[in-house]
Amino acid sequence: MYKSRRKFLQHGAMILPAISMITSCSSQEEEKATTAPIVVSTWDSGLAVNKIAWEILKNKGKAIDAVEKGANSIENTINCCVGLGGNPDRDGHVTLDACIMDENYNCGSVAFLEKIKNPISVARKIMETTPHVMLVGEGAYQFAISNGFKSESDQLSADASKEYKKWLVKSEYKPVINIEKQQGKVNNHAAPAKLEDGSFNHDTMGLLALDTQLNLSGACTTSGMGFKMRGRVGDSPIIGGGLYVDNEIGAATSSGQGEEVIRICGTHLVVEYMRMGKSPHEACKLAIERLVKINPVKAKTFQVGFLALNKKGECGAYAVLPGFAYSVTKGDEGGQVFQSESYFKD
Ligand code: GLY
């Protein structure tokens, strides 16, 4: 079934306890893992992703391999927001953004990539075989093809096609920009983030892992905001936006309205708060507060969630609005889904 992740959470709350435990996570209840390995990821769908990553981590594999394979697993499934099965842009094309970062500040990124199934692996290839960090569009595609990635059909998945047809009825794209921006009253908010039914039209998969060698790595992958302007790129492929890893301190990833995350260099900010001694939960909370402060009225209309993991294997999260969940796996018991605290309570 093809649902926005928020809808899935509402719907799935009844069935999830059978496979995992949903726990409210406050600063006191924050995960206090003292031993590696551990993998954390955004949303309840992260539980299945963590499972793939965990297979690598538990066998003393590297965090960078764990996050890549975990990200591949969701890129290979049909869902609204990650991989070629995701929702298209407003012209009907699926465009993918992803980035990856290892324990040595090596990073790779792709944006506006079409017809390639595993953008995270292309990002890793860029990281490992080129002097560059980021390739976009046609250049990224040609790089992928020349490195053995297969060109896939650009036909929409059945689910995405259905959603796109629904969207085309109104073709609503309402940038809340120019007049107020010109008057200097607000910052530029690129598109309506909240749909009529209260759900959000884009959710990103971000994963952070700490391996048995106590090395951190992260990955972030998405098809971006559904029905976005053609060429729009969000935070997910931006190092310091959708993902940042500092192996001395910790790592952070984000999900939600990318424009808002970019505005504050969100995940870099979270890691810097951890450098100042804040716990992962406190660091995410401070970054969200910074973001809300820019425009508290506007902030009620979009979702951003940060998830962080520090060098000790402690994790935490915080979001603008209720509904952001994250998955934590640190043992063979199958992991847990936690509900993040949020700035606004309803
Ligand atoms: N966070 C994903 C995006 O804004 O595209």
Coordinates of C-alpha atoms and ligand atoms in Angstrom, one line a residue:
M1 CA 0.0 0.0 0.0
Y2 CA 1.3 3.4 -0.9
K3 CA 0.9 6.0 1.7
S4 CA 2.6 9.1 2.9
R5 CA 4.8 8.1 5.9
R6 CA 2.8 10.2 8.3
K7 CA -0.4 8.4 7.2
F8 CA 1.4 5.1 7.7
L9 CA 2.4 6.1 11.2
Q10 CA -1.2 6.9 12.1
H11 CA -2.5 3.8 10.5
G12 CA 0.4 1.6 11.5
A13 CA 0.5 2.4 15.2
M14 CA -1.8 -0.5 16.0
I15 CA 0.2 -3.1 14.2
L16 CA 3.7 -1.9 15.0
P17 CA 3.8 -3.1 18.6
A18 CA 3.7 -6.7 17.3
I19 CA 7.0 -6.2 15.6
S20 CA 8.6 -3.5 17.7
M21 CA 7.9 -1.1 20.5
I22 CA 6.9 2.5 20.0
T23 CA 8.3 4.6 22.8
S24 CA 7.9 8.3 23.5
C25 CA 11.5 9.7 23.7
S26 CA 12.1 12.5 26.1
S27 CA 15.5 13.9 27.1
Q28 CA 15.5 11.6 30.1
E29 CA 14.4 8.6 28.1
E30 CA 16.8 9.2 25.3
E31 CA 18.7 6.2 24.1
K32 CA 21.7 5.6 26.2
A33 CA 23.6 2.9 24.3
T34 CA 27.1 2.6 25.8
T35 CA 28.4 0.0 23.3
A36 CA 28.7 0.0 19.6
P37 CA 27.5 -1.0 17.1
I38 CA 24.3 0.9 16.6
V39 CA 22.4 2.1 13.6
V40 CA 19.6 4.7 13.7
S41 CA 17.4 5.9 10.9
T42 CA 14.5 8.3 10.2
W43 CA 10.9 7.1 10.3
D44 CA 9.4 3.7 11.3
S45 CA 10.3 2.4 7.8
G46 CA 13.9 2.7 9.1
L47 CA 13.4 -0.4 11.1
A48 CA 13.6 -2.6 8.0
V49 CA 16.5 -0.5 6.7
N50 CA 18.3 -0.9 10.0
K51 CA 18.0 -4.6 9.8
I52 CA 20.0 -4.7 6.6
A53 CA 22.6 -2.3 8.1
W54 CA 22.7 -4.4 11.3
E55 CA 23.7 -7.5 9.4
I56 CA 26.9 -5.7 8.4
L57 CA 27.5 -4.1 11.8
K58 CA 27.1 -7.2 13.8
N59 CA 29.7 -9.0 11.7
K60 CA 32.2 -6.2 12.5
G61 CA 31.6 -4.6 9.2
K62 CA 32.2 -0.9 8.5
A63 CA 29.6 1.8 9.2
I64 CA 30.0 3.1 5.7
D65 CA 29.0 -0.2 4.2
A66 CA 26.1 -0.6 6.6
V67 CA 24.6 2.8 5.8
E68 CA 25.0 2.3 2.0
K69 CA 23.4 -1.1 2.0
G70 CA 20.6 0.1 4.3
A71 CA 19.9 3.0 2.0
N72 CA 20.0 0.7 -1.0
S73 CA 17.3 -1.5 0.6
I74 CA 14.7 1.3 0.7
E75 CA 15.8 2.7 -2.7
N76 CA 14.9 -0.7 -4.1
T77 CA 11.4 -0.7 -2.7
I78 CA 8.3 1.2 -3.9
N79 CA 7.5 4.1 -1.6
C80 CA 6.4 7.7 -1.9
C81 CA 9.7 9.4 -1.0
V82 CA 12.8 7.4 -1.8
G83 CA 14.1 5.8 -5.0
L84 CA 12.6 5.6 -8.5
G85 CA 9.2 4.5 -7.3
G86 CA 8.8 7.8 -5.5
N87 CA 6.5 10.8 -6.4
P88 CA 7.6 12.7 -9.5
D89 CA 8.2 16.4 -9.9
R90 CA 5.4 18.6 -11.3
D91 CA 6.4 17.7 -14.9
G92 CA 6.1 14.0 -14.1
H93 CA 9.8 13.0 -13.7
V94 CA 11.3 11.3 -10.7
T95 CA 14.6 13.0 -9.7
L96 CA 16.7 11.7 -6.9
D97 CA 19.0 13.3 -4.3
A98 CA 21.5 11.5 -2.0
C99 CA 24.7 11.9 0.0
I100 CA 27.0 9.8 2.0
M101 CA 29.8 10.6 4.5
D102 CA 32.4 8.4 6.2
E103 CA 34.6 8.7 9.3
N104 CA 37.4 10.6 7.5
Y105 CA 35.3 13.6 6.3
N106 CA 35.1 11.9 2.9
C107 CA 31.8 12.7 1.3
G108 CA 29.9 12.2 -2.0
S109 CA 26.7 13.5 -3.3
V110 CA 24.3 13.4 -6.3
A111 CA 21.4 15.7 -7.0
F112 CA 18.7 15.8 -9.7
L113 CA 19.7 12.3 -10.8
E114 CA 17.3 10.5 -13.1
K115 CA 16.8 6.8 -14.1
I116 CA 19.4 5.4 -11.7
K117 CA 18.1 3.0 -9.0
N118 CA 20.7 3.5 -6.3
P119 CA 21.7 7.2 -6.0
I120 CA 23.5 6.5 -2.7
S121 CA 25.9 4.1 -4.4
V122 CA 26.6 6.7 -7.1
A123 CA 27.3 9.2 -4.3
R124 CA 29.7 6.7 -2.8
K125 CA 31.4 6.1 -6.1
I126 CA 31.9 9.9 -6.5
M127 CA 33.3 10.0 -3.0
E128 CA 35.8 7.2 -3.6
T129 CA 36.9 7.7 -7.2
T130 CA 36.7 11.4 -8.0
P131 CA 38.3 14.5 -6.6
H132 CA 34.8 16.0 -6.2
V133 CA 32.0 15.9 -3.7
M134 CA 28.9 16.5 -5.8
L135 CA 27.7 15.7 -9.3
V136 CA 24.2 16.7 -10.6
G137 CA 21.8 16.0 -13.4
E138 CA 23.0 14.7 -16.7
G139 CA 26.7 14.8 -15.5
A140 CA 25.8 12.6 -12.5
Y141 CA 23.8 10.3 -14.8
Q142 CA 26.7 9.9 -17.3
F143 CA 29.1 9.3 -14.4
A144 CA 26.8 6.5 -13.1
I145 CA 26.5 4.9 -16.6
S146 CA 30.2 5.0 -17.1
N147 CA 30.7 3.3 -13.8
G148 CA 28.4 0.4 -14.6
F149 CA 25.1 1.6 -13.1
K150 CA 22.1 0.5 -15.3
S151 CA 19.8 3.1 -16.9
E152 CA 16.3 2.3 -15.7
S153 CA 12.9 3.1 -17.3
D154 CA 11.6 6.6 -16.5
Q155 CA 8.0 5.2 -16.3
L156 CA 6.4 6.1 -13.0
S157 CA 5.5 3.3 -10.6
A158 CA 1.8 2.5 -10.5
D159 CA 1.5 4.2 -7.1
A160 CA 3.3 7.3 -8.1
S161 CA 1.3 7.5 -11.3
K162 CA -1.9 7.4 -9.3
E163 CA -0.7 10.1 -6.9
Y164 CA 0.5 12.3 -9.8
K165 CA -2.8 12.0 -11.6
K166 CA -4.6 13.1 -8.4
W167 CA -2.2 16.0 -8.0
L168 CA -2.7 17.0 -11.6
V169 CA -6.4 17.7 -11.0
K170 CA -5.5 20.8 -9.1
S171 CA -1.8 21.1 -10.0
E172 CA -1.4 23.1 -6.9
Y173 CA 2.0 24.7 -6.6
K174 CA 1.8 27.8 -4.5
P175 CA 5.1 29.4 -3.6
V176 CA 4.5 31.6 -0.6
I177 CA 7.1 34.0 -1.8
N178 CA 7.5 37.1 -3.6
I179 CA 5.3 39.8 -2.1
E180 CA 6.2 39.1 1.5
K181 CA 9.8 38.4 0.6
Q182 CA 10.1 41.6 -1.4
Q183 CA 8.7 43.5 1.6
G184 CA 11.4 41.8 3.7
K185 CA 8.8 40.2 6.0
V186 CA 9.5 36.5 5.7
N187 CA 12.0 34.2 4.2
N188 CA 11.3 32.3 1.0
H189 CA 9.3 29.2 1.5
A190 CA 9.4 27.3 -1.7
A191 CA 6.3 25.2 -1.7
P192 CA 3.3 24.2 0.3
A193 CA 4.6 21.5 2.7
K194 CA 1.4 20.4 4.3
L195 CA -1.2 18.7 2.2
E196 CA -4.9 19.1 2.7
D197 CA -5.3 15.9 4.7
G198 CA -2.6 17.2 7.1
S199 CA 0.2 14.9 5.8
F200 CA 3.5 15.9 4.2
N201 CA 4.5 15.2 0.7
H202 CA 8.1 14.2 1.3
D203 CA 10.0 12.1 3.8
T204 CA 13.6 11.3 3.5
M205 CA 15.6 8.2 4.6
G206 CA 18.6 9.2 6.7
L207 CA 20.8 6.6 8.4
L208 CA 23.6 7.0 10.9
A209 CA 25.8 4.1 12.1
L210 CA 28.6 3.5 14.6
D211 CA 30.6 0.4 14.0
T212 CA 32.6 -1.9 16.3
Q213 CA 35.7 0.1 15.4
L214 CA 33.8 3.2 16.8
N215 CA 33.7 4.8 13.4
L216 CA 30.7 6.8 12.4
S217 CA 29.2 7.1 8.9
G218 CA 25.9 8.3 7.5
A219 CA 23.7 8.3 4.3
C220 CA 20.7 10.3 3.2
T221 CA 18.5 9.5 0.2
T222 CA 15.3 10.8 -1.2
S223 CA 13.1 11.5 -4.3
G224 CA 12.5 14.8 -2.6
M225 CA 9.4 16.9 -2.3
G226 CA 6.5 15.4 -4.4
F227 CA 5.4 17.5 -7.3
K228 CA 8.3 19.9 -6.8
M229 CA 9.4 22.4 -9.5
R230 CA 11.6 20.7 -12.0
G231 CA 15.2 21.1 -11.0
R232 CA 14.4 21.7 -7.3
V233 CA 17.0 20.1 -5.0
G234 CA 16.4 19.8 -1.3
D235 CA 18.7 19.3 1.7
S236 CA 19.3 15.6 1.2
P237 CA 22.3 15.8 -1.1
I238 CA 23.8 18.8 0.8
I239 CA 26.6 17.9 3.2
G240 CA 25.7 19.8 6.4
G241 CA 22.1 20.0 5.3
G242 CA 20.6 16.5 5.0
L243 CA 23.7 14.8 6.6
Y244 CA 26.8 15.6 8.5
V245 CA 29.4 13.2 10.1
D246 CA 32.2 14.3 12.3
N247 CA 33.9 11.2 13.6
E248 CA 35.3 13.0 16.7
I249 CA 31.9 14.1 17.8
G250 CA 28.8 12.5 16.2
A251 CA 26.6 12.6 13.2
A252 CA 23.2 14.0 12.3
T253 CA 20.6 13.6 9.5
S254 CA 17.3 15.3 8.7
S255 CA 13.9 14.7 7.1
G256 CA 11.2 17.1 6.0
Q257 CA 11.2 20.5 4.2
G258 CA 14.7 20.7 2.8
E259 CA 14.6 24.4 2.2
E260 CA 14.3 25.0 5.9
V261 CA 17.1 22.7 6.8
I262 CA 19.4 24.3 4.2
R263 CA 18.7 27.7 5.7
I264 CA 20.3 26.9 9.0
C265 CA 22.9 24.3 7.7
G266 CA 20.8 22.0 9.9
T267 CA 22.8 18.8 10.5
H268 CA 26.1 20.6 10.7
L269 CA 24.5 22.8 13.4
V270 CA 23.3 19.7 15.3
V271 CA 26.8 18.3 15.3
E272 CA 28.3 21.6 16.4
Y273 CA 25.9 21.7 19.4
M274 CA 27.0 18.1 20.3
R275 CA 30.6 19.4 20.1
M276 CA 29.6 22.0 22.7
G277 CA 28.6 19.2 25.0
K278 CA 24.9 18.8 24.2
S279 CA 23.3 15.4 24.1
P280 CA 22.0 14.3 20.7
H281 CA 18.4 15.1 21.9
E282 CA 19.4 18.6 23.2
A283 CA 21.4 19.3 20.0
C284 CA 18.4 18.4 17.8
K285 CA 16.1 20.5 20.0
L286 CA 18.4 23.6 19.8
A287 CA 18.6 23.3 16.0
I288 CA 14.8 23.1 15.7
E289 CA 14.4 26.1 18.0
R290 CA 16.8 28.0 15.8
L291 CA 14.7 27.1 12.8
V292 CA 11.3 28.0 14.4
K293 CA 12.7 31.3 15.6
I294 CA 13.1 32.5 12.0
N295 CA 9.4 32.5 11.5
P296 CA 7.2 30.9 14.2
V297 CA 4.0 31.4 12.3
K298 CA 5.3 29.8 9.1
A299 CA 7.0 27.0 11.1
K300 CA 3.6 25.6 12.0
T301 CA 3.1 24.7 8.3
F302 CA 6.1 22.5 7.7
Q303 CA 7.8 19.6 9.2
V304 CA 11.5 19.1 9.8
G305 CA 13.0 16.4 12.0
F306 CA 16.6 16.0 13.1
L307 CA 18.1 12.7 14.2
A308 CA 21.5 12.5 15.8
L309 CA 24.0 9.9 17.1
N310 CA 27.1 10.7 19.1
K311 CA 30.4 9.0 19.4
K312 CA 29.3 7.1 22.6
G313 CA 26.4 5.5 20.7
E314 CA 23.7 7.8 22.3
C315 CA 21.0 9.0 20.0
G316 CA 18.1 11.5 20.1
A317 CA 15.7 13.4 17.8
Y318 CA 13.5 16.5 17.7
A319 CA 11.0 17.8 15.2
V320 CA 9.0 21.0 14.4
L321 CA 5.7 19.1 14.5
P322 CA 4.4 15.9 16.0
G323 CA 4.7 12.8 13.9
F324 CA 8.4 12.4 13.3
A325 CA 9.6 8.9 14.3
Y326 CA 12.9 7.2 14.2
S327 CA 14.2 3.7 14.4
V328 CA 17.1 2.4 16.6
T329 CA 18.8 -0.9 16.2
K330 CA 21.6 -2.0 18.5
G331 CA 21.0 -5.6 19.1
D332 CA 19.6 -8.7 17.6
E333 CA 16.2 -8.1 19.2
G334 CA 15.0 -6.3 16.0
G335 CA 15.2 -2.6 17.1
Q336 CA 12.7 -0.1 18.3
V337 CA 10.7 2.8 16.8
F338 CA 10.7 6.0 18.9
Q339 CA 8.3 8.9 18.5
S340 CA 10.3 12.2 18.5
E341 CA 9.4 15.1 20.7
S342 CA 8.4 18.2 18.8
Y343 CA 8.4 22.0 19.2
F344 CA 4.7 22.3 18.5
K345 CA 2.6 19.8 20.4
D346 CA -0.3 19.5 17.9
Ligands
GLY1 N1 14.3 16.5 2.9 C1 14.0 16.2 1.6 C2 13.8 17.3 0.7 O1 13.4 18.4 1.1 O2 13.9 17.1 -0.5

